[in-house]
Tab-separated table of C-alpha atoms in Angstrom:
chain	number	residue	atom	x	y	z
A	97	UNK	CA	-9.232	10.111	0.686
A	98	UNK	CA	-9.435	8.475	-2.583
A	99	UNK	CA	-5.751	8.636	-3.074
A	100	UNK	CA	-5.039	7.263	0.004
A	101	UNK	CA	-6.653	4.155	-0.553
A	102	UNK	CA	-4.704	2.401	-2.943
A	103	UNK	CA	-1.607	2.468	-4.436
A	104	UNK	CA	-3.226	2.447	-7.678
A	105	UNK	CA	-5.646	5.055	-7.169
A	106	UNK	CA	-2.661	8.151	-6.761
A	107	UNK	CA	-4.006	9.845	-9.811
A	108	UNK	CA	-7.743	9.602	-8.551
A	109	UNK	CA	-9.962	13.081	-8.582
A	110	UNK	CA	-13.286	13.906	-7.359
A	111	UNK	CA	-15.142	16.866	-8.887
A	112	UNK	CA	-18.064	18.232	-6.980
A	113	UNK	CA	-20.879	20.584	-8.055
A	114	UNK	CA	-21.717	23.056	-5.143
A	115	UNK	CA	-24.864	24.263	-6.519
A	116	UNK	CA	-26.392	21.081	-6.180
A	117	UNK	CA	-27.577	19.307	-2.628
A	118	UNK	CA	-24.603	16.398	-3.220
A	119	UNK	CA	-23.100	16.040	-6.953
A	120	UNK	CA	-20.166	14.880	-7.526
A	121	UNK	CA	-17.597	12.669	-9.643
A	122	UNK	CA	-14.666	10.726	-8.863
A	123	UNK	CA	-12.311	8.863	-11.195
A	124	UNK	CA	-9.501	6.808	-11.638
A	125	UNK	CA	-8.197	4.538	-14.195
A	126	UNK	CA	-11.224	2.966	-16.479
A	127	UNK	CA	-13.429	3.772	-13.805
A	128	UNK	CA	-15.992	6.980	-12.876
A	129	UNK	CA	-18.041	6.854	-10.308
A	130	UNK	CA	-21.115	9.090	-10.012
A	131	UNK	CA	-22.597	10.217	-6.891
A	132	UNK	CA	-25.825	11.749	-6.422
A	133	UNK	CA	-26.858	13.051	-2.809
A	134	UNK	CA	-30.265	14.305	-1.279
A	135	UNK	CA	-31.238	15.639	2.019
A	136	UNK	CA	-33.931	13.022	2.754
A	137	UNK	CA	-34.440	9.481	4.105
A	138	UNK	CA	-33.748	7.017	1.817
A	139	UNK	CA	-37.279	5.379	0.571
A	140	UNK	CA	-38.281	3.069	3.802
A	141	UNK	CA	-39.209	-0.028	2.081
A	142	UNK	CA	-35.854	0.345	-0.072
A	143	UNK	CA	-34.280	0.252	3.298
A	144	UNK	CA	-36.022	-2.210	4.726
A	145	UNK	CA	-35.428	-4.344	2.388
A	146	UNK	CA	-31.289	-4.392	2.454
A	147	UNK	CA	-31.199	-3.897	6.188
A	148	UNK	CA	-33.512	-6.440	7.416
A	149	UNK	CA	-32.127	-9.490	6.027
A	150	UNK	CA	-28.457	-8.175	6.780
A	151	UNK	CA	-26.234	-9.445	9.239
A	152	UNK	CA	-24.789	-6.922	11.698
A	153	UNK	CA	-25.673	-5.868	15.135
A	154	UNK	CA	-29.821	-4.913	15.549
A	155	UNK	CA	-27.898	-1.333	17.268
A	156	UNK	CA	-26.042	-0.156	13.573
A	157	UNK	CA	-29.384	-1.161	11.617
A	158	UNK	CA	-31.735	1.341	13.665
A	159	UNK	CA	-29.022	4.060	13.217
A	160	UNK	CA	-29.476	3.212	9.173
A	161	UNK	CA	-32.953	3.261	9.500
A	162	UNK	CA	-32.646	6.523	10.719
A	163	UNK	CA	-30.632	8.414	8.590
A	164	UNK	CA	-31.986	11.505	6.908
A	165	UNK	CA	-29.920	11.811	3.883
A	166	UNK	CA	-28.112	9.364	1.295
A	167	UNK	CA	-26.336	9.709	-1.493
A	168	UNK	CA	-26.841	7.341	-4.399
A	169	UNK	CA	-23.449	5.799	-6.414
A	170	UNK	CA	-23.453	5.195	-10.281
A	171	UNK	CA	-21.208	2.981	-12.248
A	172	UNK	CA	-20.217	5.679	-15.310
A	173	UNK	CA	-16.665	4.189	-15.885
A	174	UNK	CA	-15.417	1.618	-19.020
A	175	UNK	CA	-14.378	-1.316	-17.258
A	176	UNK	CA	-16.836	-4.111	-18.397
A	177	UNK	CA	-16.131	-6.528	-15.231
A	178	UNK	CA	-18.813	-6.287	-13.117
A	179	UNK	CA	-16.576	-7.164	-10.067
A	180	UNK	CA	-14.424	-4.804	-11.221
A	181	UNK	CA	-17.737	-2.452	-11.132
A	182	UNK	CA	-18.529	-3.787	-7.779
A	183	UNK	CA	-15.353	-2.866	-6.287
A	184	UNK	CA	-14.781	0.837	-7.621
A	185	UNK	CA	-17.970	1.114	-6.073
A	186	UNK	CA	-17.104	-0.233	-2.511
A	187	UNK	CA	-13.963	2.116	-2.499
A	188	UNK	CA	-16.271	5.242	-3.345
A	189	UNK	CA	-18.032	3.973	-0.263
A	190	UNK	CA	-15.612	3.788	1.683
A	191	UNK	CA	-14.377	7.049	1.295
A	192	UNK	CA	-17.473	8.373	2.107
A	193	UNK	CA	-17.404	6.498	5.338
A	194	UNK	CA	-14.973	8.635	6.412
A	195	UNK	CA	-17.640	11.529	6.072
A	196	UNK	CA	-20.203	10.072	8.235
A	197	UNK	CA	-21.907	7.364	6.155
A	198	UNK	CA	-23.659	5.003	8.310
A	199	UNK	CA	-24.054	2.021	5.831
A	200	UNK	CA	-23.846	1.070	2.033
A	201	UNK	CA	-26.917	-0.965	0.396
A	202	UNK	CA	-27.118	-3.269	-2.358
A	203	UNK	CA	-30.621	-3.217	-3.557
A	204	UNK	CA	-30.199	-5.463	-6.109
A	205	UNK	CA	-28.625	-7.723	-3.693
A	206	UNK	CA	-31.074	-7.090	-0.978
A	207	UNK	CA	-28.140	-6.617	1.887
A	208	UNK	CA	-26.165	-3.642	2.946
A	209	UNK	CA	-23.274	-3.595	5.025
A	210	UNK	CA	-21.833	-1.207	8.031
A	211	UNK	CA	-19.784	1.721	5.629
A	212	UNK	CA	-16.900	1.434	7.854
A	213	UNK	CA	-16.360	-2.225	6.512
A	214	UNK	CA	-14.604	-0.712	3.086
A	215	UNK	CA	-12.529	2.148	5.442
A	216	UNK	CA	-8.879	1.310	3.727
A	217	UNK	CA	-7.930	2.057	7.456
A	218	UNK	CA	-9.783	-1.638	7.567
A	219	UNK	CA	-8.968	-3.796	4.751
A	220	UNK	CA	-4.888	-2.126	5.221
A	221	UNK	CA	-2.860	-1.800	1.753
A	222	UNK	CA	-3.915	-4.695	-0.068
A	223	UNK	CA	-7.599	-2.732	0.343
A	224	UNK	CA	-8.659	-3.315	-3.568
A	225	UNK	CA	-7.187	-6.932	-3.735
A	226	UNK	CA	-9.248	-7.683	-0.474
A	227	UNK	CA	-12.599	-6.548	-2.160
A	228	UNK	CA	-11.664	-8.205	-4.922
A	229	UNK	CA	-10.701	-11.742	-3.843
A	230	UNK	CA	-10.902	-11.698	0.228
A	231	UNK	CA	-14.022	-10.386	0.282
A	232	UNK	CA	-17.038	-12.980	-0.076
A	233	UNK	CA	-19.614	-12.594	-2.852
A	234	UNK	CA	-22.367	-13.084	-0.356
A	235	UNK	CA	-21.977	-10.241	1.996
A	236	UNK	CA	-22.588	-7.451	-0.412
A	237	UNK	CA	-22.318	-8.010	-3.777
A	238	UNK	CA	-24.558	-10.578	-3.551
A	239	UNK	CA	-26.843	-10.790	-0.747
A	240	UNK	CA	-27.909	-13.842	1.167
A	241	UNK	CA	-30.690	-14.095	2.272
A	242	UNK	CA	-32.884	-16.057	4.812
A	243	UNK	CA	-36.679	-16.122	5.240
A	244	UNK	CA	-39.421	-18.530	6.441
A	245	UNK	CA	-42.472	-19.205	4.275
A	246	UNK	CA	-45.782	-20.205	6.389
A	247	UNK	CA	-47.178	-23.494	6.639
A	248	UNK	CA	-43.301	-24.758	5.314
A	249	UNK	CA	-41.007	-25.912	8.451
A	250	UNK	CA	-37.543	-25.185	8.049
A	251	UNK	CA	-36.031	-21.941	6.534
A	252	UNK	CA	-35.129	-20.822	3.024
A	253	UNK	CA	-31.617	-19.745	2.075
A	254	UNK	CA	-31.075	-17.642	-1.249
A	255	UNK	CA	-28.987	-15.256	-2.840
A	256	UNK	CA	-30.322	-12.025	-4.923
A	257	UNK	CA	-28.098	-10.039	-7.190
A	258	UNK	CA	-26.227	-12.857	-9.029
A	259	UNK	CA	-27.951	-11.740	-12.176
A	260	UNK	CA	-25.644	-8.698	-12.151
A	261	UNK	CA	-22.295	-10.924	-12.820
A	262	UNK	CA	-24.396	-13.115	-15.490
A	263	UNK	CA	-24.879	-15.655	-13.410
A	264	UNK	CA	-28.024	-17.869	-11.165
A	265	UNK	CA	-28.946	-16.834	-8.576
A	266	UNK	CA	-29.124	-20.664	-5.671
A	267	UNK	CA	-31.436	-21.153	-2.850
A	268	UNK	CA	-31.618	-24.210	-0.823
A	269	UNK	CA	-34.249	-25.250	2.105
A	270	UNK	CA	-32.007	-25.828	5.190
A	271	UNK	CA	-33.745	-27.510	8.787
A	272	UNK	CA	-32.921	-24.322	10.534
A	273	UNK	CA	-31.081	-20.566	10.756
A	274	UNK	CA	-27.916	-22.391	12.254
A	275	UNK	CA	-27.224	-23.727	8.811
A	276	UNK	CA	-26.963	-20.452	7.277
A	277	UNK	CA	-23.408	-20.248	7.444
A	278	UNK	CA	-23.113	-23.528	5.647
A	279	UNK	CA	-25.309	-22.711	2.581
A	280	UNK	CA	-23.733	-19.138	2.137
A	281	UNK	CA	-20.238	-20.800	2.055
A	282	UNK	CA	-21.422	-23.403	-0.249
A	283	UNK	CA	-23.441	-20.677	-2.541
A	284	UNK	CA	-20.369	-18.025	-2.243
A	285	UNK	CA	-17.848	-20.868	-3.429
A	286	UNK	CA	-19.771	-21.873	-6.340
A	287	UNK	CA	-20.365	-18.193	-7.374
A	288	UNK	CA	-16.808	-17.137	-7.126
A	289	UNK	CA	-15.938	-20.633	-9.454
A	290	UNK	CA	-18.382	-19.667	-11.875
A	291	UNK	CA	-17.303	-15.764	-11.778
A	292	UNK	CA	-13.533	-17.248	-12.432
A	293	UNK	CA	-13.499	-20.427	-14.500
A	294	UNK	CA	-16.501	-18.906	-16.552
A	295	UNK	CA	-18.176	-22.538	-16.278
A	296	UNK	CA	-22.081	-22.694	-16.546
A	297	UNK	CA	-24.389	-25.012	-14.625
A	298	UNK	CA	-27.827	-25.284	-15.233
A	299	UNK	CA	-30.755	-27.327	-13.311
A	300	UNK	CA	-29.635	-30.939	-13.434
A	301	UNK	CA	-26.175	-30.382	-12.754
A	302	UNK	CA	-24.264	-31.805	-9.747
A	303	UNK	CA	-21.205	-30.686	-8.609
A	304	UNK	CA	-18.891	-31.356	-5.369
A	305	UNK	CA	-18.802	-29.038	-1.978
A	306	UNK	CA	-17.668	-31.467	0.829
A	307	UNK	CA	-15.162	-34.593	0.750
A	308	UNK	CA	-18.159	-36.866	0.224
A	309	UNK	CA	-21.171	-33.910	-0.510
A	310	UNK	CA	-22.754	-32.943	-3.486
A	311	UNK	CA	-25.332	-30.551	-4.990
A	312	UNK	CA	-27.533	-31.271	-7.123
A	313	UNK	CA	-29.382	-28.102	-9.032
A	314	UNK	CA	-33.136	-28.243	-9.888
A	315	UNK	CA	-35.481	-25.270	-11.394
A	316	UNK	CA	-37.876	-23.936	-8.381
A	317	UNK	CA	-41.656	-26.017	-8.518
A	318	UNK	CA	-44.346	-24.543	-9.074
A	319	UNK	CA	-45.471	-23.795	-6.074
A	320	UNK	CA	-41.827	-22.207	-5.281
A	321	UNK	CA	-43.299	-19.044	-6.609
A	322	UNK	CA	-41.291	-17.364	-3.352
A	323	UNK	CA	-37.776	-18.208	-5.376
A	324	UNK	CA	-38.911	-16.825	-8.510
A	325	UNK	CA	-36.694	-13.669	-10.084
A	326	UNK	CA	-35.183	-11.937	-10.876
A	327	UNK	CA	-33.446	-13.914	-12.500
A	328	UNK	CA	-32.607	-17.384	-12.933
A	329	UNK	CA	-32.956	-19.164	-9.798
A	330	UNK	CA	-31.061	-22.938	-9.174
A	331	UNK	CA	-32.252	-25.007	-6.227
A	332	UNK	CA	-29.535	-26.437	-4.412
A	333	UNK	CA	-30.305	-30.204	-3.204
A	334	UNK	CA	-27.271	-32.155	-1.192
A	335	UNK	CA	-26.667	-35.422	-1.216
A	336	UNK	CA	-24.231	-37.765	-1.042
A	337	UNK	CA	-21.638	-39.141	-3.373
A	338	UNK	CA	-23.558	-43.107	-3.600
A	339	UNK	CA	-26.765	-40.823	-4.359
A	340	UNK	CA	-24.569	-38.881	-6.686
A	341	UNK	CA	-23.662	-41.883	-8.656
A	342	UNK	CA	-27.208	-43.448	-8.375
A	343	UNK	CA	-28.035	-40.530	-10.575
């Protein structure tokens, strides 16, 4: 399965330990992944907290919820890119989606995603360059993530897991859930500029997302203890180009 994924990957090899519930390596290139499997549920809250947030059908997240085994991938390889971590990762998974596995989760990103997503029956020939570069940061290796905090109106848009690529992790406060699309483009274009130019930005900073829109960055109040880790978390403010200038 692991050959057949990418043109890249016809050397690939997966070693497995049959004395052991699930043990097993597979390798190609700079990269080994480890993979670890037990015959039990998968810690509840763990779950919980990569499934509830997500954003696939209510019908594929009870089926995760009930699962009654998982197997747990390790990053054991020599490539130093954590994309490039990221994405040997995916393909692992989706190999294994061709042996029954309901979802992958992110814990660090607080997300998951339906396994058959990374099938390379999916993504076609190009699979690799698609998790690479097609696919957005924000639906897996870093999570978005929307939540309401009481006695605040409107709802609060972050991501989790950009501390794994070195980078901030952005929340904004939007007027509603139907701007969630908005703020995960904005927060997945910045990411992926950052991941690529190696730039910095820092609270303060402003930068252009729209023909006239900007964002300004500011550190979470103190009273934003809900943005807090775990890393370094930028608030995202828009405003306009005059305001832009005014500043």
């Amino acid at each position: 399965m692991l050959r057949n994924y990418h043109s890249s990957m016809k050397q690939a090899r997966c070693e497995l330990v049959p004395e052991l519930d699930f043990f097993g390596l597979a390798g190609w290139g700079k990269h080994v992944i480890s993979m670890v499997g037990f015959k039990t549920p998968y810690p509840q809250e763990s779950i919980e907290q990569c499934v509830a947030p997500a954003h696939y059908p209510q019908e594929v997240k009870e089926q995760v919820r009930a699962t009654s085994a998982n197997i747990i991938l390790y990053y054991k390889g020599y490539d130093t890119s954590p994309l490039e971590q990221y994405v040997a990762l995916a393909v692992v998974a989706g190999a294994l989606s061709n042996m029954g596995a309901v979802a992958v989760l992110n814990e660090s990103a607080h997300t998951s995603l339906p396994a058959g997503v990374f099938k390379s029956q999916e993504l076609g020939k190009h699979s690799l360059e698609m998790l690479r570069e097609g696919f957005p940061l924000t639906s897996l290796f870093c999570g978005f993530v929307k939540y309401e905090v009481e006695d605040i109106e409107g709802v609060w848009m972050r991501t989790y897991g950009a501390d794994c690529f070195g980078l901030p992790d952005f929340a904004a406060h939007a007027q509603g859930h139907h701007e969630g699309q908005k703020y995960s483009d904005i927060f997945n274009n910045v990411l992926r500029y950052l991941l690529e130019s190696g730039a910095e930005m820092a609270a303060g900073h402003t930068m252009q997302v729209g023909k006239t829109t900007f964002m300004k960055l500011r550190d979470p109040l103190d009273d934003e203890y809900y943005l807090q880790g775990p890393g370094t978390t930028l608030v995202v403010e828009l405003i306009e180009e005059d305001e832009c200038n005014a500043h």
